Tab-separated table of C-alpha atoms in Angstrom:
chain	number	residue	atom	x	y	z
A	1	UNK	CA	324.588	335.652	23.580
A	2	UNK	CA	322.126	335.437	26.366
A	3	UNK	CA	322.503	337.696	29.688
A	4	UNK	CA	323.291	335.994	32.451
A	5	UNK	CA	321.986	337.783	34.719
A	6	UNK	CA	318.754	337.397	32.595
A	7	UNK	CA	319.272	333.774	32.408
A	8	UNK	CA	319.501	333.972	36.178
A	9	UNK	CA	316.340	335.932	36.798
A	10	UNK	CA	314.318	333.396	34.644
A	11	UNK	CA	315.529	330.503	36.495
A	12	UNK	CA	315.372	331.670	39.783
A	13	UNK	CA	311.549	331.697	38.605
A	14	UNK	CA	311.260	328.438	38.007
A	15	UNK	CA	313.343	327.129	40.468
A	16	UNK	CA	311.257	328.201	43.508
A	17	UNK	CA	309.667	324.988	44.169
A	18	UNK	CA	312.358	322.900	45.268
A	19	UNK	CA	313.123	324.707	48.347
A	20	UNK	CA	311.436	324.947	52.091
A	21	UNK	CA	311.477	321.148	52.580
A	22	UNK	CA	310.005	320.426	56.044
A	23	UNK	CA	310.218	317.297	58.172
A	24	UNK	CA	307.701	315.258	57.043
A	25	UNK	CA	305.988	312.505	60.182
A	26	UNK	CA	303.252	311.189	57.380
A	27	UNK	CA	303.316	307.366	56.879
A	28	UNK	CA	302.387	307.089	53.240
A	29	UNK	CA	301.979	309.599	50.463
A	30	UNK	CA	298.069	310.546	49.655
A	31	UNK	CA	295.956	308.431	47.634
A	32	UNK	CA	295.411	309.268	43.983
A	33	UNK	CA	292.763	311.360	42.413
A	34	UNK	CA	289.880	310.638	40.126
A	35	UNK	CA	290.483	310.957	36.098
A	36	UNK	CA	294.049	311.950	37.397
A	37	UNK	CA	297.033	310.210	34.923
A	38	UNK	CA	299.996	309.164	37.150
A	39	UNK	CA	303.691	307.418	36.333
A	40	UNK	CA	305.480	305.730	38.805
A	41	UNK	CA	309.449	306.752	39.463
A	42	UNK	CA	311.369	304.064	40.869
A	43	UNK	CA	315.227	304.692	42.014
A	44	UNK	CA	317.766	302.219	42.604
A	45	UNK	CA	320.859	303.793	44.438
A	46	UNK	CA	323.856	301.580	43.486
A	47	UNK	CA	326.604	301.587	41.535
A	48	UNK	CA	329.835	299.450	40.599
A	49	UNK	CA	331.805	302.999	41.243
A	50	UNK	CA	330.713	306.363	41.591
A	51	UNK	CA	330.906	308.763	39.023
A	52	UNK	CA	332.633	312.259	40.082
A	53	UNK	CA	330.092	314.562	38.306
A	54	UNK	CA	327.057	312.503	39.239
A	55	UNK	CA	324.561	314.211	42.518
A	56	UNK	CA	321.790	311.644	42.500
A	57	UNK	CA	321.355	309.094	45.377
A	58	UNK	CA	323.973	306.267	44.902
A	59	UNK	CA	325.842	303.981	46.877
A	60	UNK	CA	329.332	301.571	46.719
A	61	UNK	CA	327.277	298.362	45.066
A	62	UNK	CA	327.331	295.338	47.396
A	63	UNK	CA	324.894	292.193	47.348
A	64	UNK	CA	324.082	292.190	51.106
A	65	UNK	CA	323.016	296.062	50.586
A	66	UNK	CA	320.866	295.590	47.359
A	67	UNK	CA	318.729	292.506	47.887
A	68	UNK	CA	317.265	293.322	51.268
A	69	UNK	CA	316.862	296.980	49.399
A	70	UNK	CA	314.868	295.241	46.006
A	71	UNK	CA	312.696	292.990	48.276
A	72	UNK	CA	311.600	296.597	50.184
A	73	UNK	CA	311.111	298.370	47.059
A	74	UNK	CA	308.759	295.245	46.188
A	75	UNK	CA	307.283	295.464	49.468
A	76	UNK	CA	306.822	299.510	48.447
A	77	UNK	CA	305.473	298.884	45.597
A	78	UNK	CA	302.103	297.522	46.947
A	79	UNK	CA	301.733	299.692	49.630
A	80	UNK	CA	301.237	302.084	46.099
A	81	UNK	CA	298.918	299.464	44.844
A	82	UNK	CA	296.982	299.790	48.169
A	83	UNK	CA	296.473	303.651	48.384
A	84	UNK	CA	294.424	303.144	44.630
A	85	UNK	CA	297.173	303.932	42.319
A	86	UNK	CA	297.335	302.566	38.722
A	87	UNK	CA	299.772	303.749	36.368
A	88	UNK	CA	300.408	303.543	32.709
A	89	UNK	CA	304.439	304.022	32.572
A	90	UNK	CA	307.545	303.149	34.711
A	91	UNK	CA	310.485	305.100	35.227
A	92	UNK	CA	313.703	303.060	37.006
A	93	UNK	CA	316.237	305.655	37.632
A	94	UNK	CA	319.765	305.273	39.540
A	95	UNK	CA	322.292	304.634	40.491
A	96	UNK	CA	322.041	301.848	38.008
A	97	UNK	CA	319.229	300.185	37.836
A	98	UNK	CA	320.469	296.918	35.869
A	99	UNK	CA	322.995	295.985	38.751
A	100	UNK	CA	321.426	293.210	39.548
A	101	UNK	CA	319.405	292.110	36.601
A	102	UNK	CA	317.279	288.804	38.130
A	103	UNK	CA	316.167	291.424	41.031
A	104	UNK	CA	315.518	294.257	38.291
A	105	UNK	CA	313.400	291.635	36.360
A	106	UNK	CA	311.060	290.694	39.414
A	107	UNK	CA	310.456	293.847	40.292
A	108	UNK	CA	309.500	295.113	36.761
A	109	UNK	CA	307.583	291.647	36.168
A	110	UNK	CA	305.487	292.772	39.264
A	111	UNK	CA	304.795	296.050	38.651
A	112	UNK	CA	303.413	294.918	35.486
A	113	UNK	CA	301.353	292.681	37.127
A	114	UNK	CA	299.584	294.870	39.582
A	115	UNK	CA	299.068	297.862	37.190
A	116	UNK	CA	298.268	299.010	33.729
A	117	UNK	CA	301.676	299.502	32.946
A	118	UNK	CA	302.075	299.993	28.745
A	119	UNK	CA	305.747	301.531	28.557
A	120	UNK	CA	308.545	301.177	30.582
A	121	UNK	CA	312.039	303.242	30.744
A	122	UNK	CA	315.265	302.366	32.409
A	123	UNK	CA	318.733	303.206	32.880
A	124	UNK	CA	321.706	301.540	32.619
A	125	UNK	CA	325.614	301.509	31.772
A	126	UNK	CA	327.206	300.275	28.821
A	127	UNK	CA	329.441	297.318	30.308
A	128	UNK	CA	325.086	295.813	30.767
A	129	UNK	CA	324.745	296.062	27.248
A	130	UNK	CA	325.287	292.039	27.052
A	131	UNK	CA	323.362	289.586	25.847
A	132	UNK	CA	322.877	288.070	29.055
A	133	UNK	CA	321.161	291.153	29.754
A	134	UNK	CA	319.586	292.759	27.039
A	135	UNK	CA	317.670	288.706	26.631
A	136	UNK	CA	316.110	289.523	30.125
A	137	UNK	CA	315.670	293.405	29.100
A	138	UNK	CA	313.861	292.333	26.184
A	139	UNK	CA	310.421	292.284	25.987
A	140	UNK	CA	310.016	293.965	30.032
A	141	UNK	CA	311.783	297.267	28.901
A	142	UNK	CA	310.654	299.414	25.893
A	143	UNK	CA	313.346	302.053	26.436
A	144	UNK	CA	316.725	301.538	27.990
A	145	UNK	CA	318.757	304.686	28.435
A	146	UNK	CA	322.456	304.291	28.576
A	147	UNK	CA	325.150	306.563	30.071
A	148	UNK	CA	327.593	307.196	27.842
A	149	UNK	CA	328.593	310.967	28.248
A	150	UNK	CA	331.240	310.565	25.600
A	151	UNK	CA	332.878	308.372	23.145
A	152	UNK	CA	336.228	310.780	23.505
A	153	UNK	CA	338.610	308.324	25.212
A	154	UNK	CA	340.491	310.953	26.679
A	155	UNK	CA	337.441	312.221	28.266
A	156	UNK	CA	336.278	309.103	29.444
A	157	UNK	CA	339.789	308.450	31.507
A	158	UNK	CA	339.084	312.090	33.024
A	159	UNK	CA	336.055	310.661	33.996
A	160	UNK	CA	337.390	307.131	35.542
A	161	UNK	CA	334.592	305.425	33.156
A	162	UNK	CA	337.602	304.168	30.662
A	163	UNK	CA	338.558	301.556	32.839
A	164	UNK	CA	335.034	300.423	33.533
A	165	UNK	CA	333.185	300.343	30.538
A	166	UNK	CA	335.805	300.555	27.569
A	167	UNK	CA	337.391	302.664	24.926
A	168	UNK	CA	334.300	304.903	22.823
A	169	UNK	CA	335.072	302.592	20.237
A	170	UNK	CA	333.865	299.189	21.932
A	171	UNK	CA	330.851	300.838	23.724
A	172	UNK	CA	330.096	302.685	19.935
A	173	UNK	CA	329.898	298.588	19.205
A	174	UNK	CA	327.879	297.378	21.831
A	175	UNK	CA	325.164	300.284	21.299
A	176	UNK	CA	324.903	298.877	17.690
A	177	UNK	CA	324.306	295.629	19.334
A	178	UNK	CA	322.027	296.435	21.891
A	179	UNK	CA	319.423	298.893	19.742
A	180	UNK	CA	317.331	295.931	18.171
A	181	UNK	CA	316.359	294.855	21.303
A	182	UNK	CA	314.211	298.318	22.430
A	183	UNK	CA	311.353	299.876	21.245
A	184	UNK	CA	314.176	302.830	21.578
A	185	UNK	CA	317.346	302.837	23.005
A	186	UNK	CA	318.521	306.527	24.637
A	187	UNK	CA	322.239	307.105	24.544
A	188	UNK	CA	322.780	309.723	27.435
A	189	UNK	CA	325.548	312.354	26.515
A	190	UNK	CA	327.133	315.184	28.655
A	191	UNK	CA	328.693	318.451	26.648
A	192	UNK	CA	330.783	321.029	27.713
A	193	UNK	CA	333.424	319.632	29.642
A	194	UNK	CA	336.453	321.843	30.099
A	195	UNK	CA	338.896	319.535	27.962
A	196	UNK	CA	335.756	318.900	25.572
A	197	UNK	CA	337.282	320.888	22.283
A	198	UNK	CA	334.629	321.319	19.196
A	199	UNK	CA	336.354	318.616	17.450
A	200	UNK	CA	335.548	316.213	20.056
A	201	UNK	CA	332.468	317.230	20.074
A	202	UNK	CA	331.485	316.716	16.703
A	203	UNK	CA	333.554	313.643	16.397
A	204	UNK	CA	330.629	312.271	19.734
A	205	UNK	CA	328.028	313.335	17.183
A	206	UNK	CA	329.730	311.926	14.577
A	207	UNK	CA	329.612	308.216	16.558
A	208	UNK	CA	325.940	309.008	18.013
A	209	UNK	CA	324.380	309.143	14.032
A	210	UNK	CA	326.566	306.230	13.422
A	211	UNK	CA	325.513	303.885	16.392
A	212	UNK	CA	322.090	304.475	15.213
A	213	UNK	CA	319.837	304.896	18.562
A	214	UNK	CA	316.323	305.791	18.395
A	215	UNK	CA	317.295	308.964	21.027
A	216	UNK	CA	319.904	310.565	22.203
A	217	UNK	CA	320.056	312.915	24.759
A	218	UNK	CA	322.907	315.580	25.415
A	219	UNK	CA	322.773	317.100	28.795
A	220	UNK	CA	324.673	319.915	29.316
A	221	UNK	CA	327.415	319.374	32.417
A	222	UNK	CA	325.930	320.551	35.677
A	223	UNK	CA	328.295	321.854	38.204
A	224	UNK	CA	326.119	321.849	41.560
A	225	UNK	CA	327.962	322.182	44.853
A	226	UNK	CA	328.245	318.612	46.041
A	227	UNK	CA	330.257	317.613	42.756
A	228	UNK	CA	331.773	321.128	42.110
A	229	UNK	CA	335.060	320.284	43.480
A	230	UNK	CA	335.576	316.404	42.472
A	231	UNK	CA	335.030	317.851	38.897
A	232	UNK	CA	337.951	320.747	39.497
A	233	UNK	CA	339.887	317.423	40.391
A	234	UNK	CA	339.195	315.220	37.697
A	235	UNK	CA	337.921	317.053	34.472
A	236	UNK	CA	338.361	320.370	35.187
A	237	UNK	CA	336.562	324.035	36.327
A	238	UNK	CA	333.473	324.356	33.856
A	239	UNK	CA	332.948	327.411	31.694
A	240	UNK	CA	329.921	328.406	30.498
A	241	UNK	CA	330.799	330.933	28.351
A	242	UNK	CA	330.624	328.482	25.353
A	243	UNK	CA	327.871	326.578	26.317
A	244	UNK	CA	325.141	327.848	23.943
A	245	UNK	CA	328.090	327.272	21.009
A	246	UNK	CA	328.167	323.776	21.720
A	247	UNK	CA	324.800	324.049	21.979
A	248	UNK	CA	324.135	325.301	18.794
A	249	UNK	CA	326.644	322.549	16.841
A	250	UNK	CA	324.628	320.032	18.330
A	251	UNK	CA	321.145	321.420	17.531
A	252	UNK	CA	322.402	321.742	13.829
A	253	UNK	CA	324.186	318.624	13.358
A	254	UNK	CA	321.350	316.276	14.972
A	255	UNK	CA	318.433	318.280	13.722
A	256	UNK	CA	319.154	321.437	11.874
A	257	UNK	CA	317.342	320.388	8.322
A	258	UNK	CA	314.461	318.471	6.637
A	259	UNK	CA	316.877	315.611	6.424
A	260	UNK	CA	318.513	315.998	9.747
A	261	UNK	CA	318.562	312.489	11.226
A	262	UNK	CA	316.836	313.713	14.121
A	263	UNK	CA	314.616	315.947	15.479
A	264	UNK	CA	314.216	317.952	18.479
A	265	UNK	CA	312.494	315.439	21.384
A	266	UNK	CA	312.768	318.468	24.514
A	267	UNK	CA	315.244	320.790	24.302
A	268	UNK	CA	317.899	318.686	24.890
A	269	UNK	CA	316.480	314.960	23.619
A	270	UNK	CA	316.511	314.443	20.182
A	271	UNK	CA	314.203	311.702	18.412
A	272	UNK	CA	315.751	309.694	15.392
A	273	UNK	CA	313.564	310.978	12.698
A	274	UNK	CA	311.575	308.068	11.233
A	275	UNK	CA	310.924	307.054	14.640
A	276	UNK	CA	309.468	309.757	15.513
A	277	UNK	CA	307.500	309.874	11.950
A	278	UNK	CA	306.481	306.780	12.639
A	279	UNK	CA	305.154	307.538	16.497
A	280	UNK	CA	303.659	310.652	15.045
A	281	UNK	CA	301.346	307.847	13.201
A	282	UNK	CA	299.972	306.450	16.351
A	283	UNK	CA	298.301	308.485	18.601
A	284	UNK	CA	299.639	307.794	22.161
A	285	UNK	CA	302.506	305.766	20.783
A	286	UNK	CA	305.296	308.954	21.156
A	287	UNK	CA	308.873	308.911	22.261
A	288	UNK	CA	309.745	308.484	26.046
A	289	UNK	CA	312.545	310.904	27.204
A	290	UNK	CA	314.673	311.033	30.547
A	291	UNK	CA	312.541	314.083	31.560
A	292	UNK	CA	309.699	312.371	32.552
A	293	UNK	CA	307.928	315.299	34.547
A	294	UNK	CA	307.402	317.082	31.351
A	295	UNK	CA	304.852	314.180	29.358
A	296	UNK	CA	303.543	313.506	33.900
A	297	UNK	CA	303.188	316.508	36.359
A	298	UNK	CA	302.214	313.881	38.964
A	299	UNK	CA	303.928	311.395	40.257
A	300	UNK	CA	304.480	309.213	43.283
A	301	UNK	CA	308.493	308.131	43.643
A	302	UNK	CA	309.224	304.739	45.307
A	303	UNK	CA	312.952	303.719	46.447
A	304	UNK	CA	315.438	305.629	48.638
A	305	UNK	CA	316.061	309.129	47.035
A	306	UNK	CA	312.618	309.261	45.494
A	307	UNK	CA	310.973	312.972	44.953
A	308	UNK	CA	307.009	312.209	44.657
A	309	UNK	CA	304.963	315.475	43.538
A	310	UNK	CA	301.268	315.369	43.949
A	311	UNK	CA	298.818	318.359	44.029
A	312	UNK	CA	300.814	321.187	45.047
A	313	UNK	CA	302.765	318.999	47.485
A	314	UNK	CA	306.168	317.413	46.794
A	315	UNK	CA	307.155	314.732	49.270
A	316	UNK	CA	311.491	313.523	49.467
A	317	UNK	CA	312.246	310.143	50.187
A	318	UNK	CA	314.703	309.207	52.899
A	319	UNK	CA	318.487	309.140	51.285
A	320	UNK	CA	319.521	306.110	53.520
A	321	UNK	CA	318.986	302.988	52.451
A	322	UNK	CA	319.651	301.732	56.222
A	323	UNK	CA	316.596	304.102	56.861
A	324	UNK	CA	314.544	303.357	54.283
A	325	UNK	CA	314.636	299.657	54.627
A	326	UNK	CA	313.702	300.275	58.509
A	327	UNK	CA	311.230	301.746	57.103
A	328	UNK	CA	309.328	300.123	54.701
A	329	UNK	CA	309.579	296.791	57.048
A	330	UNK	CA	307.801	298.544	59.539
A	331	UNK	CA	305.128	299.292	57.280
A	332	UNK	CA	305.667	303.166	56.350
A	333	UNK	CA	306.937	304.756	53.313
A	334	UNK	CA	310.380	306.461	53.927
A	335	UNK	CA	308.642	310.217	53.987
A	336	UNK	CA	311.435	312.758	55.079
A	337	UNK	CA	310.444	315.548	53.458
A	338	UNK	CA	307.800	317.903	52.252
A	339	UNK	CA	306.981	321.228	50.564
A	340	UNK	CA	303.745	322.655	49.641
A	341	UNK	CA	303.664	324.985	46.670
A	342	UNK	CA	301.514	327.649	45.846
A	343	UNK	CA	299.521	328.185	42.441
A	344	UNK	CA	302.414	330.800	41.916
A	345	UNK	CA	304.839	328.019	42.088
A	346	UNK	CA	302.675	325.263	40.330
A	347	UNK	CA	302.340	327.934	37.460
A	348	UNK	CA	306.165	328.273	37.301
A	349	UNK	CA	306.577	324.812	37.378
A	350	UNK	CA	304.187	323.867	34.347
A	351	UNK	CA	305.601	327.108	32.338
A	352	UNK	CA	309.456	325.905	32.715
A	353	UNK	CA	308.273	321.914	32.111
A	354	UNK	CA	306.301	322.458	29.391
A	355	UNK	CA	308.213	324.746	27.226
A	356	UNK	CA	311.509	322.512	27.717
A	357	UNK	CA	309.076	320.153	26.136
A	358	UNK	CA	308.556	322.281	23.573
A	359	UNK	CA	305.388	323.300	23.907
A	360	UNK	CA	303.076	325.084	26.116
A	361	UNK	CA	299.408	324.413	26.025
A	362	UNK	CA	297.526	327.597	26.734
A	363	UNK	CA	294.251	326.039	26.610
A	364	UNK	CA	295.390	323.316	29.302
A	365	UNK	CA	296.469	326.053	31.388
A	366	UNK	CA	293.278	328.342	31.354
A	367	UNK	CA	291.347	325.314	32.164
A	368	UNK	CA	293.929	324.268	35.798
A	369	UNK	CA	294.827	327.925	36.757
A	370	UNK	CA	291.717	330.258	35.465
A	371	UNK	CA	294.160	332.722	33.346
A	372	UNK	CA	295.843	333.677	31.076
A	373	UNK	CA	299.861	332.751	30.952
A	374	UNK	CA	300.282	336.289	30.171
A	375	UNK	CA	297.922	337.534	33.674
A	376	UNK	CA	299.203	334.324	35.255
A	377	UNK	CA	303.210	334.691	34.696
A	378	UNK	CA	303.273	338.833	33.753
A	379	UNK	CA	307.400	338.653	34.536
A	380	UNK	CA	308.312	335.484	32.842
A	381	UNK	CA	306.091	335.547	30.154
A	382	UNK	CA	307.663	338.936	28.862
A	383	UNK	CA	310.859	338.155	29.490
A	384	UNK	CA	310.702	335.045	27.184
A	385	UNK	CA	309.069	336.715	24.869
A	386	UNK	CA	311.111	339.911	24.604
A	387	UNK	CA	314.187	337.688	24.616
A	388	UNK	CA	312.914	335.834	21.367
A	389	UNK	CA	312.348	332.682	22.663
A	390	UNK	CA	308.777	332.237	21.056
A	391	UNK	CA	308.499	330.542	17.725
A	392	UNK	CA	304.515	330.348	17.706
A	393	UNK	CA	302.498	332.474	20.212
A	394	UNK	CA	298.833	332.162	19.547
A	395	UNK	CA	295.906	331.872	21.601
A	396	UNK	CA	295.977	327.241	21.671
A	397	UNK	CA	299.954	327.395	22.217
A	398	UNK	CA	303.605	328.655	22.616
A	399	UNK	CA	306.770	327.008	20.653
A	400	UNK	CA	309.925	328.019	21.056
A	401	UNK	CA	312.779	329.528	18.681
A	402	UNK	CA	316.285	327.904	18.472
A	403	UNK	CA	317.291	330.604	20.820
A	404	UNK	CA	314.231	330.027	23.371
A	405	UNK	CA	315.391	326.210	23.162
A	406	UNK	CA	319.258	327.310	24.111
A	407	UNK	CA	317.117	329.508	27.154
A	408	UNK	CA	315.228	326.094	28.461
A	409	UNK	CA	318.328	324.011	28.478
A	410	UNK	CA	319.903	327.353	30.717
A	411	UNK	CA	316.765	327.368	33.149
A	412	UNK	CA	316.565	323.417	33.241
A	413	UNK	CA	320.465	323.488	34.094
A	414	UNK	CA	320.092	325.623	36.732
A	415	UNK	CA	316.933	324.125	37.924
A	416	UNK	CA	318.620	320.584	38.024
A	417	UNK	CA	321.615	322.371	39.912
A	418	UNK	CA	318.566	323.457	42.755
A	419	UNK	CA	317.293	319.886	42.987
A	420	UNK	CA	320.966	318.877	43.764
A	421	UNK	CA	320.965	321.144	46.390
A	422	UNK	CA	318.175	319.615	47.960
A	423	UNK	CA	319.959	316.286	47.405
A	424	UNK	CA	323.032	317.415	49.335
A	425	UNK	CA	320.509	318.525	52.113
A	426	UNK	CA	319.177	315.370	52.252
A	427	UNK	CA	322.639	313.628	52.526
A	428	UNK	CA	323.605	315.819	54.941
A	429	UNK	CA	321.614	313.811	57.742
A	430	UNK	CA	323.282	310.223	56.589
A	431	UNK	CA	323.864	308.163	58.888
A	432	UNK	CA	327.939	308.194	59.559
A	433	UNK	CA	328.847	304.973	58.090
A	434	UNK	CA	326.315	305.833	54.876
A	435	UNK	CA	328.782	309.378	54.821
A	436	UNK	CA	331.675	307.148	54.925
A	437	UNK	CA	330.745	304.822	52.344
A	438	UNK	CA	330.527	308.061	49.500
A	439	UNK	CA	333.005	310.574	50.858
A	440	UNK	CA	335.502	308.268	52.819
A	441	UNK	CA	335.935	308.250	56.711
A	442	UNK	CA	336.580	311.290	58.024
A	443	UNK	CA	336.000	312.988	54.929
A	444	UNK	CA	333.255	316.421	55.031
A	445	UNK	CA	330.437	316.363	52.764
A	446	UNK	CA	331.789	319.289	50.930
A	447	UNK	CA	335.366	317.616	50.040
């Protein structure tokens, strides 16, 4: 097994960028560069109910909320198209994105206008995989990624998602329904919960290779501070002693042979294996994953909760939607936030993002920081390598080993647990009725 305090050390690494936010008075984000490939990140903060476990930006769902909130993220949307930005992909995050599907479907249908938009991803929940839905989804999304987290109907009842979405064995059904429709359909999975047994594991496994997705992506549960306590309450204290075991039975049983019926995506996505054959046929035509800062370093982030990284600057979106509507309508972007990074940090960042994605392009790298990795990243580099995380090590790349895929879904844990963090900072300044609305009245942010 890993050290954890070596774990920890590598991480904190990586993790550096996400802190030091400032105030930030700018009205807009910069304009784009020359030659420069963006994608644009669009969040949608609702939800029918709110998941205990969950730290991103989400609010109680109500009409008179969300349309005033999708005609501003419209309204956002070409102040982008002013500053000179074109994009080839979409990301819609949440929340969940497909709450209201007509608003979803005008926004998409615009973006698609105004830019050069080839591929687009977004999430969802599986009581939207309806026809209703997937007819309008059809066509305007190529991948739709759907939270799932497990098909164990204990585990969903721990998890208050039994009574919204179903027993695993109807949402197994509707996935089966629902994957003709995408390019790829994603079916999001969490592992390690402290009830989650082996045999429950493999028995999700066992229902993921039978549903027959394109993708499906296990995430390893991520105890950050804001949630640490509502998951004590409902599913229980996480260990992560056994992490890298369940690791390693998902790793085999998804991808572990020539005629595994996957194969490794990132370090935690894994591509169904002709599909990925297939993509491998067409240059430019590969899988989409969740992680979309790993195939796009830049990118400018529209919507309330947004984290836009340009440059060596990261900007944070407001986390009110009161507040961001204000301020779109007045004809700014919702800018709270900002951190500037140095080429320190901007090295740690493309080490960490591009080894999760499984590879590390040393000639890229010469070419944007004038070194080596080695003379660029002495600590980390040797510490991933003298852990055995390297597969390939030559002078065009760096692949990883089984146990140097294990390490990235550590560091990318932890680093997820740091942009958290920075979420519960920025819900810390919510207005009081916007702190009411997600913690109760009269409830602290830390209950």
């Amino acid at each position: 097994m890993l050290s954890e305090r070596m774990l920890t050390t590598a991480v904190r690494s990586c993790a550096t960028r996400f802190m030091n936010i400032k105030p930030c008075t700018e009205p807009r984000i910069p304009g784009p560069n020359a030659g420069q490939r963006y994608m644009l990140y669009a969040h949608i903060p609702f939800c029918e109910r709110l998941c205990p476990y969950c730290s991103f930006n989400r609010f109680p769902f109500s009409e008179k909320r969300a349309v005033p909130y999708f005609k501003n993220l419209r309204a956002e949307l070409m102040m982008v198209k002013e500053l000179g930005y074109d994009f080839d992909s979409l990301y819609i995050g949440g929340g969940t994105p497909t709450i209201m599907i007509d608003e979803l479907c005008d926004f998409i249908d615009l973006a698609k206008r105004e830019f050069s938009i080839k591929e687009v991803s977004c999430e969802t929940n599986p009581n939207h995989l309806i026809p209703s839905y997937l007819d309008k989804l059809q066509g305007r999304v190529d991948r739709l990624s759907v939270g799932v987290q497990s098909f164990d109907n204990g585990l969903l009842k721990q998890m208050d998602r039994y009574d919204k979405y179903g027993s695993g064995e109807s949402i197994l059904e509707s996935i089966k329904v629902a994957a003709p429709y995408f390019k790829s359909l994603n079916v999001d999975m969490i592992f390690n919960f402290p009830a989650q047994t082996e045999e429950i594991l493999r028995r999700d496994l066992e229902m993921v290779i039978e549903g027959g997705s394109g993708q499906t992506t296990f995430y390893p549960l991520m105890a950050s501070p804001s949630v640490e306590k509502s998951l004590a309450r409902t599913v229980g204290k996480v260990d992560y002693e056994r992490e890298q075991r369940f690791y390693e039975i998902i790793s085999e049983t998804l991808a572990g042979g020539a005629n595994s019926p996957y194969v490794h995506g990132s370090a935690w996505t894994f591509n169904k294996r002709e599909d990925e054959e297939s993509a491998a046929k067409t240059p430019g035509d590969g899988q989409m994953i969740d992680e979309y800062i790993v195939d796009y370093e830049e990118y400018p982030a529209i919507g309330s909760g947004g984290m836009t990284y340009l440059g060596h600057t990261q900007y944070v979106n407001t986390f009110s939607v009161r507040e961001y509507n204000k301020a779109i309508e007045s004809g700014r972007m919702s800018l709270m936030g900002k951190a500037e990074f140095s080429k320190r940090n901007r090295m740690r960042y493309r080490f960490m993002m591009q080894l999760f994605g499984l590879r590390l392009d040393k000639k890229q790298w010469e070419r944007d920081f004038d070194c080596s990795v080695a003379a660029g990243l002495p600590a980390e580099y040797m510490f991933m390598k003298m852990s055995g995380a390297f597969d390939v090590d030559n002078d065009e790349e760096i692949t990883l080993t089984p146990k140097g895929r294990y390490l990235m879904v550590v560091m990318m844990r932890q680093f997820f647990i740091g942009v958290n963090n920075l979420r519960d900072q920025a819900r810390s300044v919510l207005p009081k009725e916007e702190r009411d609305l997600l913690f109760g009245a009269g409830c602290a942010m830390k209950d």
